[in-house]
Coordinates of C-alpha atoms in Angstrom, one line a residue:
X1 CA 58.2 116.3 74.5
X2 CA 57.1 119.4 72.5
X3 CA 54.1 119.9 74.8
X4 CA 56.3 119.6 77.9
X5 CA 58.8 122.0 76.4
X6 CA 56.0 124.5 75.5
X7 CA 55.0 124.5 79.3
X8 CA 58.4 126.0 80.2
X9 CA 59.6 129.5 79.8
X10 CA 62.9 130.3 78.2
X11 CA 64.6 130.8 81.5
X12 CA 63.1 127.7 83.0
X13 CA 64.2 125.8 79.9
X14 CA 67.7 127.2 80.2
X15 CA 67.7 126.6 83.8
X16 CA 66.5 122.9 83.3
X17 CA 69.2 122.5 80.7
X18 CA 71.9 123.8 83.0
X19 CA 70.5 121.8 85.8
X20 CA 70.6 118.6 83.8
X21 CA 74.2 119.3 82.9
X22 CA 75.0 120.1 86.5
X23 CA 73.4 116.8 87.6
X24 CA 75.5 115.0 85.1
X25 CA 78.7 116.6 86.3
X26 CA 77.6 116.1 90.0
X27 CA 77.2 112.5 89.1
X28 CA 80.7 112.4 87.6
X29 CA 82.2 114.1 90.7
X30 CA 80.3 111.7 93.0
X31 CA 81.6 108.8 91.0
X32 CA 85.2 110.2 91.2
X33 CA 84.9 110.6 95.0
X34 CA 83.2 107.2 95.4
X35 CA 86.1 105.7 93.5
X36 CA 88.6 107.6 95.6
X37 CA 86.9 106.6 98.8
X38 CA 86.8 103.0 97.7
X39 CA 90.6 103.0 97.0
X40 CA 91.3 104.8 100.3
X41 CA 89.1 102.2 102.1
X42 CA 91.0 99.4 100.5
X43 CA 94.3 100.9 101.5
X44 CA 93.0 101.4 105.0
X45 CA 92.1 97.8 105.1
X46 CA 95.5 96.9 103.9
X47 CA 97.0 99.0 106.7
X48 CA 94.4 97.8 109.3
X49 CA 94.7 94.1 108.5
X50 CA 98.1 93.2 106.7
X51 CA 100.3 95.8 108.2
X52 CA 98.9 95.2 111.7
X53 CA 99.5 91.4 111.1
X54 CA 103.2 92.1 110.1
X55 CA 103.7 94.5 113.0
X56 CA 102.2 92.2 115.6
X57 CA 104.1 89.2 114.2
X58 CA 107.4 91.2 114.6
X59 CA 106.5 92.1 118.1
X60 CA 105.6 88.6 118.9
X61 CA 108.9 87.4 117.6
X62 CA 110.8 90.1 119.6
X63 CA 109.0 89.1 122.8
X64 CA 109.6 85.4 122.1
X65 CA 113.3 86.1 121.6
X66 CA 113.4 88.1 124.8
X67 CA 111.7 85.2 126.7
X68 CA 114.2 82.7 125.3
X69 CA 117.1 84.9 126.2
X70 CA 115.8 85.2 129.8
X71 CA 115.3 81.4 129.8
X72 CA 118.9 80.9 128.7
X73 CA 120.2 83.2 131.4
X74 CA 118.2 81.2 134.0
X75 CA 119.6 77.9 132.8
X76 CA 123.1 79.4 133.0
X77 CA 123.0 81.5 136.2
X78 CA 120.1 79.8 138.0
X79 CA 118.7 83.0 139.4
X80 CA 115.0 83.7 140.2
X81 CA 114.9 87.1 138.6
X82 CA 115.2 85.5 135.2
X83 CA 112.1 83.4 135.9
X84 CA 110.3 86.8 136.5
X85 CA 111.6 88.1 133.2
X86 CA 110.5 85.1 131.3
X87 CA 107.0 85.5 132.8
X88 CA 107.0 89.1 132.0
X89 CA 107.8 88.6 128.4
X90 CA 105.4 85.6 128.0
X91 CA 102.5 87.8 129.4
X92 CA 103.5 90.6 126.9
X93 CA 103.6 87.9 124.2
X94 CA 100.1 86.7 125.1
X95 CA 98.8 90.1 124.9
X96 CA 100.2 90.6 121.4
X97 CA 98.8 87.2 120.4
X98 CA 95.2 88.3 121.7
X99 CA 95.6 91.5 119.5
X100 CA 96.5 89.3 116.6
X101 CA 93.4 87.2 117.0
X102 CA 91.2 90.3 116.5
X103 CA 92.6 91.2 113.0
X104 CA 91.0 88.6 110.8
X105 CA 90.0 84.9 110.5
X106 CA 93.5 83.6 109.4
X107 CA 95.1 85.6 112.2
X108 CA 92.6 84.1 114.7
X109 CA 93.6 80.6 113.6
X110 CA 97.3 81.5 113.9
X111 CA 96.8 83.1 117.3
X112 CA 95.0 79.9 118.6
X113 CA 98.0 77.8 117.4
X114 CA 100.4 80.3 119.1
X115 CA 98.5 80.3 122.3
X116 CA 98.7 76.5 122.5
X117 CA 102.5 76.6 121.8
X118 CA 103.1 79.3 124.3
X119 CA 101.0 77.4 126.9
X120 CA 103.3 74.3 126.3
X121 CA 106.4 76.4 126.4
X122 CA 105.2 78.1 129.7
X123 CA 104.4 74.8 131.4
X124 CA 107.6 73.3 130.3
X125 CA 109.5 76.3 131.6
X126 CA 107.7 76.2 134.9
X127 CA 108.6 72.5 135.2
X128 CA 112.3 73.2 134.4
X129 CA 112.3 76.0 136.9
X130 CA 110.7 73.9 139.6
X131 CA 113.1 71.1 138.9
X132 CA 116.1 73.4 139.2
X133 CA 114.7 74.8 142.5
X134 CA 114.4 71.2 143.7
X135 CA 118.0 70.6 142.6
X136 CA 119.1 73.8 144.0
X137 CA 119.6 77.2 142.3
X138 CA 123.1 77.3 143.9
X139 CA 125.5 74.9 145.4
X140 CA 124.2 75.4 148.9
X141 CA 120.4 74.8 148.2
X142 CA 118.2 71.9 147.3
X143 CA 119.4 68.5 146.5
X144 CA 122.7 69.9 145.3
X145 CA 123.3 71.5 148.7
X146 CA 122.2 68.4 150.5
X147 CA 124.7 65.9 148.8
X148 CA 127.3 68.6 148.8
X149 CA 127.1 68.9 152.6
X150 CA 127.4 65.1 152.9
X151 CA 130.3 64.8 150.5
X152 CA 132.1 67.7 152.3
X153 CA 131.6 65.9 155.6
X154 CA 132.8 62.7 154.0
X155 CA 135.8 64.5 152.6
X156 CA 136.6 66.0 156.0
X157 CA 136.4 62.6 157.6
X158 CA 138.4 61.0 154.9
X159 CA 141.3 63.2 155.9
X160 CA 141.2 61.5 159.3
X161 CA 141.9 58.2 157.6
X162 CA 144.5 59.4 155.2
X163 CA 147.5 57.9 157.0
X164 CA 149.3 56.4 154.0
X165 CA 152.2 58.7 154.2
X166 CA 152.5 58.3 157.9
X167 CA 152.4 54.6 157.4
X168 CA 155.0 54.8 154.7
X169 CA 157.2 57.0 156.9
X170 CA 156.8 54.6 159.8
X171 CA 157.8 51.7 157.5
X172 CA 160.9 53.7 156.4
X173 CA 161.8 54.1 160.1
X174 CA 161.4 50.4 160.8
X175 CA 163.5 49.4 157.7
X176 CA 166.4 51.7 158.7
X177 CA 166.0 50.3 162.2
X178 CA 166.5 46.8 160.9
X179 CA 169.4 47.9 158.8
X180 CA 171.1 49.3 161.8
X181 CA 170.5 46.1 163.8
X182 CA 172.0 44.1 160.9
X183 CA 175.0 46.3 160.2
X184 CA 175.5 48.4 163.3
X185 CA 176.3 51.3 161.0
X186 CA 175.9 54.8 162.7
X187 CA 174.5 56.1 159.4
X188 CA 171.3 54.1 159.8
X189 CA 170.9 55.4 163.3
X190 CA 171.1 59.0 162.0
X191 CA 168.8 58.0 159.2
X192 CA 166.2 56.7 161.8
X193 CA 166.5 60.0 163.7
X194 CA 165.8 62.0 160.6
X195 CA 162.9 60.0 159.7
X196 CA 161.5 60.2 163.3
X197 CA 161.8 64.0 163.0
X198 CA 159.9 63.9 159.6
X199 CA 157.3 61.5 161.0
X200 CA 156.7 63.8 163.9
X201 CA 156.2 66.7 161.5
X202 CA 153.9 64.7 159.3
X203 CA 151.8 63.8 162.4
X204 CA 151.6 67.4 163.6
X205 CA 150.5 68.6 160.2
X206 CA 148.2 65.8 159.4
X207 CA 144.3 66.0 159.6
X208 CA 144.1 63.3 162.2
X209 CA 142.1 63.9 165.3
X210 CA 144.0 65.6 168.1
X211 CA 143.7 62.6 170.4
X212 CA 145.2 60.3 167.8
X213 CA 148.0 62.8 167.1
X214 CA 148.8 62.8 170.8
X215 CA 148.9 59.0 171.0
X216 CA 151.2 58.8 168.0
X217 CA 153.4 61.6 169.3
X218 CA 153.6 59.9 172.7
X219 CA 154.5 56.6 171.2
X220 CA 156.9 58.2 168.8
X221 CA 158.7 59.8 171.9
X222 CA 158.9 56.4 173.6
X223 CA 160.3 55.0 170.3
X224 CA 162.9 57.6 169.8
X225 CA 164.2 57.5 173.4
X226 CA 164.3 53.7 173.6
X227 CA 165.8 53.4 170.1
X228 CA 168.5 55.8 171.1
X229 CA 169.3 53.7 174.2
X230 CA 169.3 50.6 172.0
X231 CA 171.5 52.1 169.4
X232 CA 174.1 53.3 171.9
X233 CA 174.2 49.9 173.6
X234 CA 174.5 48.2 170.2
X235 CA 177.4 50.3 169.1
X236 CA 179.2 49.9 172.4
X237 CA 178.6 46.3 173.3
X238 CA 177.7 45.0 169.9
X239 CA 174.6 43.3 171.2
X240 CA 171.4 43.8 169.2
X241 CA 169.3 41.1 170.8
X242 CA 167.6 40.3 167.6
X243 CA 166.4 43.9 167.1
X244 CA 163.9 43.7 169.9
X245 CA 163.2 46.1 172.7
X246 CA 160.8 48.8 173.9
X247 CA 161.3 50.8 170.8
X248 CA 160.0 47.8 168.8
X249 CA 156.9 47.6 171.0
X250 CA 156.3 51.4 170.6
X251 CA 156.6 51.1 166.8
X252 CA 154.1 48.2 166.8
X253 CA 151.7 50.3 168.9
X254 CA 152.0 53.1 166.3
X255 CA 151.3 50.6 163.6
X256 CA 148.2 49.5 165.4
X257 CA 147.0 53.1 165.8
X258 CA 147.6 53.8 162.1
X259 CA 145.8 50.5 161.2
X260 CA 142.8 51.6 163.2
X261 CA 142.6 54.9 161.2
X262 CA 143.6 53.7 157.8
X263 CA 141.3 53.4 154.8
X264 CA 143.6 53.1 151.8
X265 CA 143.1 55.9 149.1
X266 CA 139.8 57.1 150.8
X267 CA 140.6 60.8 150.3
X268 CA 141.8 60.2 146.8
X269 CA 138.7 58.3 145.9
X270 CA 136.5 60.9 147.4
X271 CA 138.2 63.5 145.3
X272 CA 137.7 61.3 142.3
X273 CA 134.0 61.1 143.3
X274 CA 133.8 64.9 143.4
X275 CA 135.6 65.1 140.1
X276 CA 133.1 62.9 138.3
X277 CA 130.2 64.8 140.1
X278 CA 131.6 68.1 138.8
X279 CA 132.0 66.6 135.3
X280 CA 128.4 65.6 135.2
X281 CA 127.2 69.0 136.5
X282 CA 129.4 70.7 134.0
X283 CA 128.7 68.6 130.9
X284 CA 125.5 66.6 131.7
X285 CA 127.0 63.5 130.1
X286 CA 125.1 60.4 131.2
X287 CA 128.3 58.4 131.5
X288 CA 129.4 60.3 134.6
X289 CA 126.7 59.1 137.0
X290 CA 127.8 55.5 136.4
X291 CA 131.3 56.5 137.2
X292 CA 130.1 58.1 140.5
X293 CA 128.3 54.9 141.4
X294 CA 131.3 52.7 140.6
X295 CA 133.6 55.0 142.7
X296 CA 131.1 55.0 145.6
X297 CA 130.9 51.2 145.4
X298 CA 134.8 51.1 145.6
X299 CA 134.8 53.4 148.6
X300 CA 132.2 51.3 150.3
X301 CA 134.4 48.2 149.8
X302 CA 137.5 50.0 151.1
X303 CA 135.6 51.1 154.2
X304 CA 134.2 47.6 154.8
X305 CA 137.7 46.1 154.4
X306 CA 139.4 48.6 156.7
X307 CA 140.2 48.1 160.3
X308 CA 138.5 51.2 161.5
X309 CA 135.8 51.1 164.2
X310 CA 132.4 49.9 163.3
X311 CA 130.9 53.2 164.3
X312 CA 133.2 55.0 161.9
X313 CA 132.4 52.6 159.2
X314 CA 128.7 53.2 159.7
X315 CA 129.2 56.9 159.7
X316 CA 131.3 57.0 156.6
X317 CA 129.0 54.5 154.8
X318 CA 125.9 56.5 155.8
X319 CA 127.4 59.7 154.4
X320 CA 128.3 58.0 151.3
X321 CA 124.9 56.4 151.0
X322 CA 123.2 59.7 151.5
X323 CA 125.4 61.4 149.0
X324 CA 124.8 58.7 146.3
X325 CA 121.1 58.8 146.8
X326 CA 120.9 62.6 146.6
X327 CA 123.2 62.6 143.6
X328 CA 121.0 60.1 141.8
X329 CA 117.9 62.1 142.6
X330 CA 119.7 65.1 141.1
X331 CA 120.5 63.0 138.0
X332 CA 116.8 62.1 137.7
X333 CA 116.0 65.8 138.0
X334 CA 118.5 66.6 135.3
X335 CA 116.8 64.1 133.1
X336 CA 113.4 65.7 133.8
X337 CA 115.0 69.1 133.0
X338 CA 116.4 67.8 129.8
X339 CA 113.1 66.4 128.7
X340 CA 111.2 69.5 129.6
X341 CA 113.9 71.6 127.9
X342 CA 113.4 69.6 124.7
X343 CA 109.6 70.1 125.0
X344 CA 110.3 73.9 125.6
X345 CA 112.6 74.1 122.7
X346 CA 110.2 72.3 120.4
X347 CA 107.3 74.6 121.3
X348 CA 109.6 77.7 120.9
X349 CA 111.0 76.5 117.7
X350 CA 107.4 76.1 116.3
X351 CA 106.5 79.7 117.4
X352 CA 108.9 81.5 115.1
X353 CA 108.1 79.5 111.9
X354 CA 104.4 80.0 112.6
X355 CA 104.9 83.8 113.0
X356 CA 106.9 83.9 109.8
X357 CA 104.3 81.9 108.0
X358 CA 101.7 84.4 109.2
X359 CA 103.9 87.2 107.9
X360 CA 104.4 85.4 104.6
X361 CA 100.6 85.0 104.3
X362 CA 100.2 88.6 105.0
X363 CA 102.8 89.6 102.4
X364 CA 101.1 87.3 99.8
X365 CA 97.6 88.6 100.6
X366 CA 98.9 92.1 100.5
X367 CA 100.4 91.6 97.1
X368 CA 97.3 90.1 95.8
X369 CA 95.1 92.7 97.4
X370 CA 97.3 95.5 96.0
X371 CA 97.0 94.0 92.5
X372 CA 93.2 93.9 93.0
X373 CA 93.1 97.4 94.1
X374 CA 95.3 98.5 91.2
X375 CA 93.0 96.7 88.8
X376 CA 89.8 98.1 90.3
X377 CA 91.4 101.6 90.3
X378 CA 92.3 101.3 86.7
X379 CA 88.7 100.1 85.9
X380 CA 87.3 102.9 87.9
X381 CA 89.4 105.4 86.1
X382 CA 88.3 104.0 82.8
X383 CA 84.7 104.1 84.0
X384 CA 85.2 107.7 85.2
X385 CA 86.4 108.7 81.7
X386 CA 83.5 106.9 80.1
X387 CA 81.1 108.7 82.5
X388 CA 82.8 112.0 81.9
X389 CA 82.6 111.5 78.1
X390 CA 79.0 110.5 78.4
X391 CA 78.2 113.5 80.6
X392 CA 79.9 115.8 78.1
X393 CA 78.0 114.2 75.2
X394 CA 74.7 114.5 77.0
X395 CA 75.5 118.1 77.9
X396 CA 76.2 118.8 74.2
X397 CA 72.9 117.0 73.3
X398 CA 70.9 118.9 75.9
X399 CA 72.5 122.2 74.8
X400 CA 71.8 121.4 71.1
X401 CA 68.2 120.4 71.9
X402 CA 67.5 123.4 74.1
X403 CA 69.2 125.8 71.7
X404 CA 67.3 124.2 68.8
X405 CA 64.0 124.6 70.5
X406 CA 64.8 128.2 71.0
X407 CA 66.6 129.0 67.7
X408 CA 64.3 127.1 65.3
X409 CA 61.1 129.0 66.1
X410 CA 63.0 132.4 66.1
X411 CA 64.4 131.6 62.7
X412 CA 60.9 130.7 61.5
X413 CA 59.5 133.9 62.9
X414 CA 62.2 135.9 61.2
X415 CA 61.4 134.3 57.8
X416 CA 57.7 135.0 58.4
X417 CA 58.5 138.6 59.3
X418 CA 60.4 139.0 56.1
X419 CA 57.5 137.5 54.2
X420 CA 55.2 139.8 56.1
X421 CA 57.2 142.8 55.2
X422 CA 57.9 142.0 51.5
X423 CA 55.1 139.6 50.5
X424 CA 52.2 137.5 51.6
X425 CA 53.2 134.9 54.2
X426 CA 51.6 131.5 53.7
X427 CA 53.2 129.6 56.6
X428 CA 52.6 129.7 60.3
X429 CA 54.9 129.3 63.4
X430 CA 54.0 125.9 65.1
X431 CA 52.7 126.7 68.6
X432 CA 51.1 124.8 71.4
X433 CA 47.9 126.1 72.8
X434 CA 48.2 127.1 76.4
X435 CA 52.0 127.1 76.3
X436 CA 54.0 129.3 78.7
X437 CA 57.1 129.6 76.4
X438 CA 57.9 133.2 75.5
X439 CA 58.8 131.9 71.9
X440 CA 55.5 130.1 71.8
X441 CA 53.7 133.4 72.8
X442 CA 55.7 135.3 70.2
X443 CA 54.7 132.7 67.6
X444 CA 51.0 133.0 68.6
X445 CA 51.2 136.8 68.3
X446 CA 52.9 136.6 65.0
X447 CA 50.4 134.0 63.8
X448 CA 47.6 136.3 65.1
X449 CA 49.2 139.2 63.2
X450 CA 49.5 137.2 60.0
X451 CA 45.8 136.1 60.5
X452 CA 44.6 139.7 61.0
X453 CA 46.6 140.9 58.0
X454 CA 45.2 138.1 55.9
X455 CA 41.6 138.9 57.2
X456 CA 42.0 142.6 56.4
X457 CA 43.6 141.9 53.0
X458 CA 40.9 139.4 52.3
X459 CA 38.2 141.8 53.4
X460 CA 39.7 144.5 51.5
X461 CA 40.0 142.5 48.3
X462 CA 36.4 141.2 48.8
X463 CA 35.2 144.9 49.3
X464 CA 37.2 146.0 46.2
X465 CA 35.8 143.1 44.1
X466 CA 32.3 144.1 45.3
X467 CA 32.9 147.8 44.5
X468 CA 34.2 146.9 41.1
X469 CA 31.3 144.5 40.5
X470 CA 28.8 147.4 41.5
X471 CA 30.7 149.7 39.1
X472 CA 30.5 147.2 36.4
X473 CA 26.9 146.6 37.0
X474 CA 26.2 150.3 37.0
X475 CA 28.0 150.8 33.8
X476 CA 26.6 147.8 32.1
X477 CA 24.6 148.5 29.0
X478 CA 23.7 145.1 27.8
X479 CA 21.9 142.3 29.6
X480 CA 24.9 140.1 29.3
X481 CA 27.2 142.7 30.9
X482 CA 24.6 143.1 33.7
X483 CA 24.5 139.4 34.2
X484 CA 28.3 139.1 34.4
X485 CA 28.5 142.1 36.9
X486 CA 25.8 140.3 39.0
X487 CA 27.8 137.2 39.1
X488 CA 31.0 139.1 40.1
X489 CA 29.0 140.8 42.8
X490 CA 27.6 137.6 44.0
X491 CA 31.1 136.0 44.2
X492 CA 32.3 139.0 46.2
X493 CA 29.5 138.7 48.6
X494 CA 30.0 135.0 49.1
X495 CA 33.8 135.7 49.9
X496 CA 32.7 138.4 52.4
X497 CA 30.3 135.9 53.9
X498 CA 33.0 133.3 54.2
X499 CA 35.2 135.9 55.9
X500 CA 32.4 136.8 58.3
X501 CA 32.0 133.1 59.1
X502 CA 35.7 132.9 59.8
X503 CA 35.5 136.0 62.0
X504 CA 32.5 134.4 63.8
X505 CA 34.7 131.2 64.4
X506 CA 37.6 133.3 65.7
X507 CA 35.2 135.1 68.0
X508 CA 33.8 131.9 69.3
X509 CA 37.3 130.6 69.8
X510 CA 38.4 133.7 71.8
X511 CA 35.1 133.6 73.7
X512 CA 35.8 129.9 74.7
X513 CA 39.3 130.9 75.8
X514 CA 37.8 133.6 78.0
X515 CA 35.3 131.1 79.5
X516 CA 38.1 128.6 80.2
X517 CA 40.2 131.2 81.9
X518 CA 37.3 132.3 84.0
X519 CA 36.6 128.7 85.0
X520 CA 40.2 128.3 86.1
X521 CA 40.1 131.5 88.1
X522 CA 36.9 130.3 89.9
X523 CA 38.5 127.0 90.5
X524 CA 41.6 128.6 92.0
X525 CA 39.6 130.8 94.4
X526 CA 39.5 133.8 92.0
X527 CA 43.2 134.1 91.6
X528 CA 44.2 134.9 88.0
X529 CA 47.7 134.0 86.8
X530 CA 49.8 136.2 84.6
X531 CA 49.5 133.8 81.7
X532 CA 45.7 133.7 82.0
X533 CA 45.6 137.5 82.2
X534 CA 47.7 137.7 79.1
X535 CA 45.4 135.3 77.4
X536 CA 42.3 137.3 78.2
X537 CA 44.1 140.5 77.0
X538 CA 45.1 138.9 73.7
X539 CA 41.6 137.4 73.1
X540 CA 39.9 140.8 74.0
X541 CA 42.1 142.7 71.6
X542 CA 41.5 140.1 68.8
X543 CA 37.7 140.3 69.4
X544 CA 38.0 144.1 69.4
X545 CA 39.8 144.0 66.0
X546 CA 37.2 141.6 64.6
X547 CA 34.4 143.8 65.9
X548 CA 36.0 146.7 64.2
X549 CA 36.1 144.6 61.0
X550 CA 32.4 144.0 61.4
X551 CA 31.7 147.6 62.3
X552 CA 33.5 148.6 59.0
X553 CA 31.4 146.2 57.1
X554 CA 28.1 147.6 58.5
X555 CA 29.1 151.3 58.1
X556 CA 27.9 151.6 54.5
X557 CA 24.6 150.2 55.5
X558 CA 24.2 152.7 58.4
X559 CA 25.1 155.6 56.2
X560 CA 22.5 154.6 53.6
X561 CA 19.8 154.5 56.3
X562 CA 18.1 151.2 56.4
X563 CA 18.7 147.5 56.2
X564 CA 21.2 146.3 53.7
X565 CA 19.6 145.3 50.4
X566 CA 20.4 142.5 48.2
X567 CA 23.2 143.0 45.7
X568 CA 20.7 143.1 42.8
X569 CA 18.7 145.9 44.5
X570 CA 21.9 147.9 45.3
X571 CA 23.0 147.5 41.8
X572 CA 19.6 148.7 40.5
X573 CA 19.7 151.6 42.9
X574 CA 23.1 152.6 41.6

């Protein structure tokens, strides 16, 4: 770590520190944005899945309600345009179901179930619509129109056989005729005349065929004329002849005509038949078809027992038979419609609960997912706070470490400078050889200054000791004093020799530095970095200073003219 730090300049070290702090805060910001993006993605999923499910479910429910409303309108009004509306809403409904199937897996399963139910509903509705078309969408079409035409024809013909009032009126005439013959009272004659007038009016206003009307009116005219003659004769002569005469024959012929066209209560029974038919069409009660069948059987019996012509019997019976057959076919169609309607209702009734179940699932899943998102968001917030705290702590640690790496050497150099100014420093600033740090360079320079100062002081002290030893040797008068001076001189020379050896080692060290720098320059194609140039400069200056120290040492020898002598010889010379 110390070697790596020494390779960096102060600016690079500060930049690295700020860069590391910036990386930490970038990581914090990235984590915050990652958390925010994750939360946004989760809420987008909520909107894209659960809200879409709820929205599509609501649209499906609306379309289903609209289809059912159009279906009810068709069943009430029986118009083709409502069939088109049902189809339109069902197509829109299927489109919404297809969109629901693309949301997620659960929605796909729900959509498959909905498609099956809608297919059943659609098939049942088509069957109901076809059955109503077969029955007849109005009273003039289909089976309904067919049996309605027949019953109308039967009703029209029944009016031709509705002679009960005429027959009753004719019987009233005959009774008053008999009363007149018995009592010869003019009041009965007037009563007969009144009844004849009423009978004529009834014949003229009846629904009988025109030919039958003319026959009856002709016979009625014969009866009225002959009865008048008979009554006048009876009142005058008093002879009634047993109540016989032409008028009696005319009355019997009218009775025969009425008998030939009388089916008792035919029109009334036909109206009862129509009534029960309408009751069934209105209410759909299964008891009414049986009533229609019973009334039809009764009418057939009346027709068979009547005295009308065989051709008329066949015509009336055929119309009644066709009516009954068509009506029973209509009843069977109504049964099919009822069955298909139940199937249709069952399918439609399952659609809405399935849709609501899908909405409930979406709500439950949304609530659960919202809880998960809230939990994960809170956890992310806690993690962000932890990361932020760690980033701040690491930033403080980096700042302290970087500052310490700068401040501690500076503080040490300040102490050494104080020692250098006011005393003799003994310590050194820790440095790393080859370091690029300015503080390291300052430490190396300060260490070199302290070393040079120590060398010069040591050299100066050794020289002073040598001078003092020579002086003592020169001033010695006794052999013991001379020996002691020689010993001091010898110690001083050994100290100087040691300093010379130290200078030699320093020169070798600086020489090796210059050799290393030159090798690096050759290896890098002759390019010399600023650090290498500064190293060469410092080494050269240090060598120059050491050479000056050597030159100062050899100066006394040069001035004396010759090679330096041993200490004993110099002492002797002095």
